[in-house]
PDB file of C-alpha atoms in Angstrom:
ATOM      1  CA  MET A   1      22.197 -48.933  16.610  1.00  0.00           C
ATOM      2  CA  THR A   2      25.604 -49.952  15.991  1.00  0.00           C
ATOM      3  CA  PRO A   3      28.826 -47.800  15.955  1.00  0.00           C
ATOM      4  CA  THR A   4      28.893 -48.010  12.311  1.00  0.00           C
ATOM      5  CA  GLU A   5      25.540 -47.348  11.599  1.00  0.00           C
ATOM      6  CA  PRO A   6      25.171 -43.446   9.908  1.00  0.00           C
ATOM      7  CA  LEU A   7      22.907 -41.288  12.231  1.00  0.00           C
ATOM      8  CA  VAL A   8      21.157 -39.962   9.284  1.00  0.00           C
ATOM      9  CA  GLY A   9      19.816 -43.519   8.972  1.00  0.00           C
ATOM     10  CA  HIS A  10      18.804 -43.273  12.420  1.00  0.00           C
ATOM     11  CA  PHE A  11      16.998 -40.302  12.190  1.00  0.00           C
ATOM     12  CA  ALA A  12      15.768 -40.678   8.425  1.00  0.00           C
ATOM     13  CA  GLY A  13      11.923 -39.838   8.226  1.00  0.00           C
ATOM     14  CA  GLN A  14      12.003 -37.305  11.291  1.00  0.00           C
ATOM     15  CA  ALA A  15      11.664 -33.882   9.609  1.00  0.00           C
ATOM     16  CA  ALA A  16      13.991 -31.570  11.227  1.00  0.00           C
ATOM     17  CA  VAL A  17      11.800 -28.928  13.198  1.00  0.00           C
ATOM     18  CA  ARG A  18      13.027 -25.084  12.816  1.00  0.00           C
ATOM     19  CA  PRO A  19      11.448 -22.726  14.945  1.00  0.00           C
ATOM     20  CA  PRO A  20       9.150 -20.027  13.661  1.00  0.00           C
ATOM     21  CA  LEU A  21      10.735 -16.968  11.969  1.00  0.00           C
ATOM     22  CA  PRO A  22      10.400 -14.025  14.508  1.00  0.00           C
ATOM     23  CA  VAL A  23       8.897 -10.991  13.094  1.00  0.00           C
ATOM     24  CA  LYS A  24       8.346  -7.706  15.180  1.00  0.00           C
ATOM     25  CA  LEU A  25       5.745  -5.270  14.407  1.00  0.00           C
ATOM     26  CA  VAL A  26       4.528  -2.098  16.277  1.00  0.00           C
ATOM     27  CA  ILE A  27       1.244  -1.126  17.238  1.00  0.00           C
ATOM     28  CA  ALA A  28       0.904   2.573  17.796  1.00  0.00           C
ATOM     29  CA  GLY A  29      -1.740   5.228  18.222  1.00  0.00           C
ATOM     30  CA  GLY A  30      -2.806   8.344  20.530  1.00  0.00           C
ATOM     31  CA  PHE A  31      -4.110   8.088  23.886  1.00  0.00           C
ATOM     32  CA  GLY A  32      -6.994   5.435  24.592  1.00  0.00           C
ATOM     33  CA  VAL A  33      -7.317   4.632  21.253  1.00  0.00           C
ATOM     34  CA  GLY A  34      -6.982   0.629  21.876  1.00  0.00           C
ATOM     35  CA  LYS A  35      -3.495  -0.528  21.766  1.00  0.00           C
ATOM     36  CA  THR A  36      -3.151  -2.159  25.048  1.00  0.00           C
ATOM     37  CA  THR A  37      -6.784  -3.889  24.212  1.00  0.00           C
ATOM     38  CA  ALA A  38      -5.540  -4.850  20.798  1.00  0.00           C
ATOM     39  CA  VAL A  39      -2.259  -6.429  21.897  1.00  0.00           C
ATOM     40  CA  GLY A  40      -4.183  -8.472  24.889  1.00  0.00           C
ATOM     41  CA  SER A  41      -6.766  -9.330  22.487  1.00  0.00           C
ATOM     42  CA  ILE A  42      -4.468 -11.434  20.141  1.00  0.00           C
ATOM     43  CA  SER A  43      -1.404 -12.398  22.247  1.00  0.00           C
ATOM     44  CA  GLU A  44      -1.231 -16.412  22.577  1.00  0.00           C
ATOM     45  CA  ILE A  45       0.565 -15.422  26.035  1.00  0.00           C
ATOM     46  CA  GLU A  46      -0.225 -13.069  28.842  1.00  0.00           C
ATOM     47  CA  PRO A  47       0.800  -9.599  27.562  1.00  0.00           C
ATOM     48  CA  LEU A  48       3.509  -7.754  29.534  1.00  0.00           C
ATOM     49  CA  THR A  49       1.887  -4.326  30.078  1.00  0.00           C
ATOM     50  CA  THR A  50       3.004  -1.522  31.884  1.00  0.00           C
ATOM     51  CA  GLU A  51      -0.091   0.057  32.665  1.00  0.00           C
ATOM     52  CA  ALA A  52      -0.198   2.906  35.596  1.00  0.00           C
ATOM     53  CA  ALA A  53      -3.020   4.470  37.307  1.00  0.00           C
ATOM     54  CA  ILE A  54      -4.409   7.755  36.003  1.00  0.00           C
ATOM     55  CA  THR A  55      -3.674  10.530  38.644  1.00  0.00           C
ATOM     56  CA  GLU A  56      -5.605  13.865  38.982  1.00  0.00           C
ATOM     57  CA  VAL A  57      -2.382  15.407  37.376  1.00  0.00           C
ATOM     58  CA  ALA A  58      -2.019  12.921  34.470  1.00  0.00           C
ATOM     59  CA  ALA A  59      -5.966  13.792  33.873  1.00  0.00           C
ATOM     60  CA  GLY A  60      -5.318  17.176  33.621  1.00  0.00           C
ATOM     61  CA  VAL A  61      -3.069  16.470  30.762  1.00  0.00           C
ATOM     62  CA  ASP A  62      -4.680  13.743  29.021  1.00  0.00           C
ATOM     63  CA  ASP A  63      -8.154  14.129  27.535  1.00  0.00           C
ATOM     64  CA  LEU A  64     -10.403  11.536  28.909  1.00  0.00           C
ATOM     65  CA  SER A  65     -13.315  13.479  27.392  1.00  0.00           C
ATOM     66  CA  HIS A  66     -14.068  10.659  24.877  1.00  0.00           C
ATOM     67  CA  THR A  67     -12.722   7.766  27.418  1.00  0.00           C
ATOM     68  CA  PRO A  68     -14.197   8.344  30.943  1.00  0.00           C
ATOM     69  CA  ARG A  69     -13.870   4.858  32.092  1.00  0.00           C
ATOM     70  CA  LYS A  70     -10.101   4.598  31.412  1.00  0.00           C
ATOM     71  CA  THR A  71      -8.388   4.436  34.873  1.00  0.00           C
ATOM     72  CA  THR A  72      -5.032   3.295  33.725  1.00  0.00           C
ATOM     73  CA  THR A  73      -2.348   4.498  31.086  1.00  0.00           C
ATOM     74  CA  THR A  74       0.590   2.725  29.433  1.00  0.00           C
ATOM     75  CA  VAL A  75       3.860   4.574  30.513  1.00  0.00           C
ATOM     76  CA  ALA A  76       6.115   2.497  28.779  1.00  0.00           C
ATOM     77  CA  MET A  77       5.061  -0.435  26.497  1.00  0.00           C
ATOM     78  CA  ASP A  78       2.909  -3.313  25.826  1.00  0.00           C
ATOM     79  CA  PHE A  79       4.391  -6.578  24.677  1.00  0.00           C
ATOM     80  CA  GLY A  80       2.822  -9.737  23.476  1.00  0.00           C
ATOM     81  CA  CYS A  81       3.164 -12.413  20.839  1.00  0.00           C
ATOM     82  CA  ILE A  82       1.132 -14.685  18.390  1.00  0.00           C
ATOM     83  CA  THR A  83       2.193 -17.592  16.169  1.00  0.00           C
ATOM     84  CA  ILE A  84       0.858 -17.324  12.989  1.00  0.00           C
ATOM     85  CA  ASP A  85       1.664 -20.413  11.402  1.00  0.00           C
ATOM     86  CA  PRO A  86       4.800 -23.053  12.256  1.00  0.00           C
ATOM     87  CA  THR A  87       7.119 -20.586  10.030  1.00  0.00           C
ATOM     88  CA  LEU A  88       6.118 -17.330  11.562  1.00  0.00           C
ATOM     89  CA  LYS A  89       5.650 -15.957  14.929  1.00  0.00           C
ATOM     90  CA  LEU A  90       4.698 -11.996  15.356  1.00  0.00           C
ATOM     91  CA  TYR A  91       6.313 -10.150  18.377  1.00  0.00           C
ATOM     92  CA  LEU A  92       4.052  -7.144  19.222  1.00  0.00           C
ATOM     93  CA  PHE A  93       5.282  -3.802  21.045  1.00  0.00           C
ATOM     94  CA  GLY A  94       2.430  -1.747  21.780  1.00  0.00           C
ATOM     95  CA  THR A  95       3.687   2.179  22.225  1.00  0.00           C
ATOM     96  CA  PRO A  96       2.509   4.644  24.775  1.00  0.00           C
ATOM     97  CA  GLY A  97      -0.222   7.184  23.294  1.00  0.00           C
ATOM     98  CA  GLN A  98       1.283  10.390  25.176  1.00  0.00           C
ATOM     99  CA  GLU A  99       3.362  12.761  23.641  1.00  0.00           C
ATOM    100  CA  ARG A 100       5.689  12.929  26.595  1.00  0.00           C
ATOM    101  CA  PHE A 101       6.715   9.508  26.199  1.00  0.00           C
ATOM    102  CA  GLY A 102       7.794   9.971  22.746  1.00  0.00           C
ATOM    103  CA  PHE A 103      11.229   9.509  23.692  1.00  0.00           C
ATOM    104  CA  MET A 104      10.860   5.612  24.156  1.00  0.00           C
ATOM    105  CA  TRP A 105       9.584   5.246  20.122  1.00  0.00           C
ATOM    106  CA  ASP A 106      13.074   4.660  18.785  1.00  0.00           C
ATOM    107  CA  ASP A 107      14.101   2.017  20.948  1.00  0.00           C
ATOM    108  CA  ILE A 108      10.411   0.571  20.637  1.00  0.00           C
ATOM    109  CA  VAL A 109      10.559   0.459  17.045  1.00  0.00           C
ATOM    110  CA  GLU A 110      13.852  -0.687  16.437  1.00  0.00           C
ATOM    111  CA  GLY A 111      14.155  -3.712  14.085  1.00  0.00           C
ATOM    112  CA  ALA A 112      10.304  -3.760  13.245  1.00  0.00           C
ATOM    113  CA  VAL A 113       9.104  -4.478   9.939  1.00  0.00           C
ATOM    114  CA  GLY A 114       5.890  -2.521  10.247  1.00  0.00           C
ATOM    115  CA  GLY A 115       3.628  -1.004  12.114  1.00  0.00           C
ATOM    116  CA  LEU A 116      -0.136  -0.804  12.577  1.00  0.00           C
ATOM    117  CA  VAL A 117      -1.497   2.958  13.746  1.00  0.00           C
ATOM    118  CA  ILE A 118      -4.754   2.788  15.540  1.00  0.00           C
ATOM    119  CA  VAL A 119      -7.165   5.406  15.220  1.00  0.00           C
ATOM    120  CA  ASP A 120     -10.066   6.968  17.114  1.00  0.00           C
ATOM    121  CA  THR A 121     -12.151   8.753  14.555  1.00  0.00           C
ATOM    122  CA  ARG A 122     -13.452  11.026  17.175  1.00  0.00           C
ATOM    123  CA  ARG A 123     -10.276  12.488  17.705  1.00  0.00           C
ATOM    124  CA  LEU A 124      -8.047  11.869  14.546  1.00  0.00           C
ATOM    125  CA  ASP A 125      -5.439  14.779  15.420  1.00  0.00           C
ATOM    126  CA  ASP A 126      -4.151  12.160  18.199  1.00  0.00           C
ATOM    127  CA  CYS A 127      -2.844   9.978  15.665  1.00  0.00           C
ATOM    128  CA  TYR A 128      -1.102  12.385  13.540  1.00  0.00           C
ATOM    129  CA  ALA A 129       2.466  11.915  15.497  1.00  0.00           C
ATOM    130  CA  ALA A 130       2.205   8.129  15.117  1.00  0.00           C
ATOM    131  CA  VAL A 131       1.552   8.551  11.060  1.00  0.00           C
ATOM    132  CA  ASP A 132       4.243  11.095  10.824  1.00  0.00           C
ATOM    133  CA  TYR A 133       6.328   8.962  12.658  1.00  0.00           C
ATOM    134  CA  PHE A 134       6.274   6.091  10.277  1.00  0.00           C
ATOM    135  CA  GLU A 135       6.407   8.047   7.278  1.00  0.00           C
ATOM    136  CA  HIS A 136       9.633  10.124   8.380  1.00  0.00           C
ATOM    137  CA  LYS A 137      11.239   6.300   9.287  1.00  0.00           C
ATOM    138  CA  LYS A 138      10.066   4.806   5.874  1.00  0.00           C
ATOM    139  CA  ILE A 139       8.592   2.038   8.000  1.00  0.00           C
ATOM    140  CA  PRO A 140       5.511   0.561   6.056  1.00  0.00           C
ATOM    141  CA  PHE A 141       2.358   0.850   8.322  1.00  0.00           C
ATOM    142  CA  ALA A 142      -1.313   0.321   7.911  1.00  0.00           C
ATOM    143  CA  VAL A 143      -4.171   2.626   9.686  1.00  0.00           C
ATOM    144  CA  ALA A 144      -6.568   0.994  11.610  1.00  0.00           C
ATOM    145  CA  VAL A 145      -9.730   2.666  12.615  1.00  0.00           C
ATOM    146  CA  ASN A 146     -10.786   1.266  15.956  1.00  0.00           C
ATOM    147  CA  ALA A 147     -14.765   0.771  15.893  1.00  0.00           C
ATOM    148  CA  PHE A 148     -15.844   2.140  19.274  1.00  0.00           C
ATOM    149  CA  ASP A 149     -19.304   0.972  20.343  1.00  0.00           C
ATOM    150  CA  GLY A 150     -19.174  -0.820  16.760  1.00  0.00           C
ATOM    151  CA  ARG A 151     -19.269   2.359  14.671  1.00  0.00           C
ATOM    152  CA  VAL A 152     -17.015   4.847  13.231  1.00  0.00           C
ATOM    153  CA  GLU A 153     -17.543   8.763  13.137  1.00  0.00           C
ATOM    154  CA  HIS A 154     -16.111   9.048   9.418  1.00  0.00           C
ATOM    155  CA  GLY A 155     -15.655   6.975   6.546  1.00  0.00           C
ATOM    156  CA  LEU A 156     -12.269   5.565   5.508  1.00  0.00           C
ATOM    157  CA  ASP A 157     -12.096   7.844   2.426  1.00  0.00           C
ATOM    158  CA  GLU A 158     -12.572  10.897   4.805  1.00  0.00           C
ATOM    159  CA  VAL A 159      -9.893   9.307   7.206  1.00  0.00           C
ATOM    160  CA  ARG A 160      -7.385   9.110   4.495  1.00  0.00           C
ATOM    161  CA  TRP A 161      -8.145  12.641   3.371  1.00  0.00           C
ATOM    162  CA  ALA A 162      -7.461  13.935   6.827  1.00  0.00           C
ATOM    163  CA  LEU A 163      -4.422  12.096   7.646  1.00  0.00           C
ATOM    164  CA  ASP A 164      -2.842  12.636   4.348  1.00  0.00           C
ATOM    165  CA  VAL A 165      -1.493   9.280   3.931  1.00  0.00           C
ATOM    166  CA  SER A 166      -1.069   7.973   0.399  1.00  0.00           C
ATOM    167  CA  GLU A 167      -3.017   5.358  -1.635  1.00  0.00           C
ATOM    168  CA  GLY A 168      -0.354   2.849  -0.814  1.00  0.00           C
ATOM    169  CA  VAL A 169      -1.011   3.068   2.770  1.00  0.00           C
ATOM    170  CA  PRO A 170      -3.925   0.566   3.835  1.00  0.00           C
ATOM    171  CA  VAL A 171      -6.873   2.104   6.038  1.00  0.00           C
ATOM    172  CA  LEU A 172      -9.450  -0.125   7.455  1.00  0.00           C
ATOM    173  CA  VAL A 173     -11.704  -0.675  10.124  1.00  0.00           C
ATOM    174  CA  PHE A 174     -11.183  -3.156  12.871  1.00  0.00           C
ATOM    175  CA  ASP A 175     -12.271  -4.049  16.591  1.00  0.00           C
ATOM    176  CA  ALA A 176      -9.474  -4.082  18.908  1.00  0.00           C
ATOM    177  CA  ARG A 177     -11.436  -6.115  21.282  1.00  0.00           C
ATOM    178  CA  GLU A 178     -11.858  -9.070  18.617  1.00  0.00           C
ATOM    179  CA  ARG A 179      -8.806 -11.505  18.107  1.00  0.00           C
ATOM    180  CA  GLY A 180      -9.783 -12.294  14.559  1.00  0.00           C
ATOM    181  CA  SER A 181     -10.224  -8.804  13.657  1.00  0.00           C
ATOM    182  CA  VAL A 182      -6.943  -7.940  15.110  1.00  0.00           C
ATOM    183  CA  ARG A 183      -5.145 -10.936  13.421  1.00  0.00           C
ATOM    184  CA  ASP A 184      -6.716  -9.367   9.962  1.00  0.00           C
ATOM    185  CA  ALA A 185      -5.271  -5.847  10.521  1.00  0.00           C
ATOM    186  CA  LEU A 186      -1.753  -7.317  11.328  1.00  0.00           C
ATOM    187  CA  LEU A 187      -1.623  -9.625   8.225  1.00  0.00           C
ATOM    188  CA  VAL A 188      -2.428  -6.465   6.297  1.00  0.00           C
ATOM    189  CA  VAL A 189       0.826  -4.797   7.800  1.00  0.00           C
ATOM    190  CA  LEU A 190       2.703  -8.050   7.028  1.00  0.00           C
ATOM    191  CA  GLU A 191       1.618  -7.998   3.583  1.00  0.00           C
ATOM    192  CA  GLN A 192       2.985  -4.054   3.418  1.00  0.00           C
ATOM    193  CA  ALA A 193       6.353  -4.899   4.872  1.00  0.00           C
ATOM    194  CA  LEU A 194       6.549  -8.212   2.539  1.00  0.00           C
ATOM    195  CA  ALA A 195       5.688  -5.657  -0.529  1.00  0.00           C
ATOM    196  CA  ARG A 196       8.350  -3.312   0.455  1.00  0.00           C
ATOM    197  CA  SER A 197      10.690  -5.918   1.044  1.00  0.00           C
ATOM    198  CA  GLN A 198      10.481  -6.993  -2.881  1.00  0.00           C
ATOM    199  CA  GLY A 199      10.129  -3.437  -3.906  1.00  0.00           C
TER     200      GLY A 199
END
């Protein structure tokens, strides 16, 4: 290349590579519903978790009757990411499920375009706080019923009625252990966020 040859000609034919657009999503729900599992199932990096052992004191506070094999709990947040396509990368933040860690939620949710509220139909009351939070903050969200042992205790219409969520909030069944199932649930949240932005 001579000093007078334009740089444009030197790079002709090479497409400019842009990094994917970063999008923040929050995965929320009650204690032991599968938030950490969902992040771990889909993250393309080793997920960051803040798991702590469940002590005898915590076991006296947290209901372990439906999760007897659970030995750890999230005390701050989970973090992972997944590149959807060359233009879009999701950054996933999982909230702690216990009410006593609720003071962290505002910081975790800040800047998020949407949320996925994970539900265990054996204990629907554990997710009321998460549903109320997203409704109050007017953040688009979807409700994902985690199919523990491959089944759910109540139908989706019953879940919608029990949670008192509007028809505009998607309610779906997914499996937090399966990457494709988690991906599909997150894409529903993205659709909600896009629809809200076009509004």
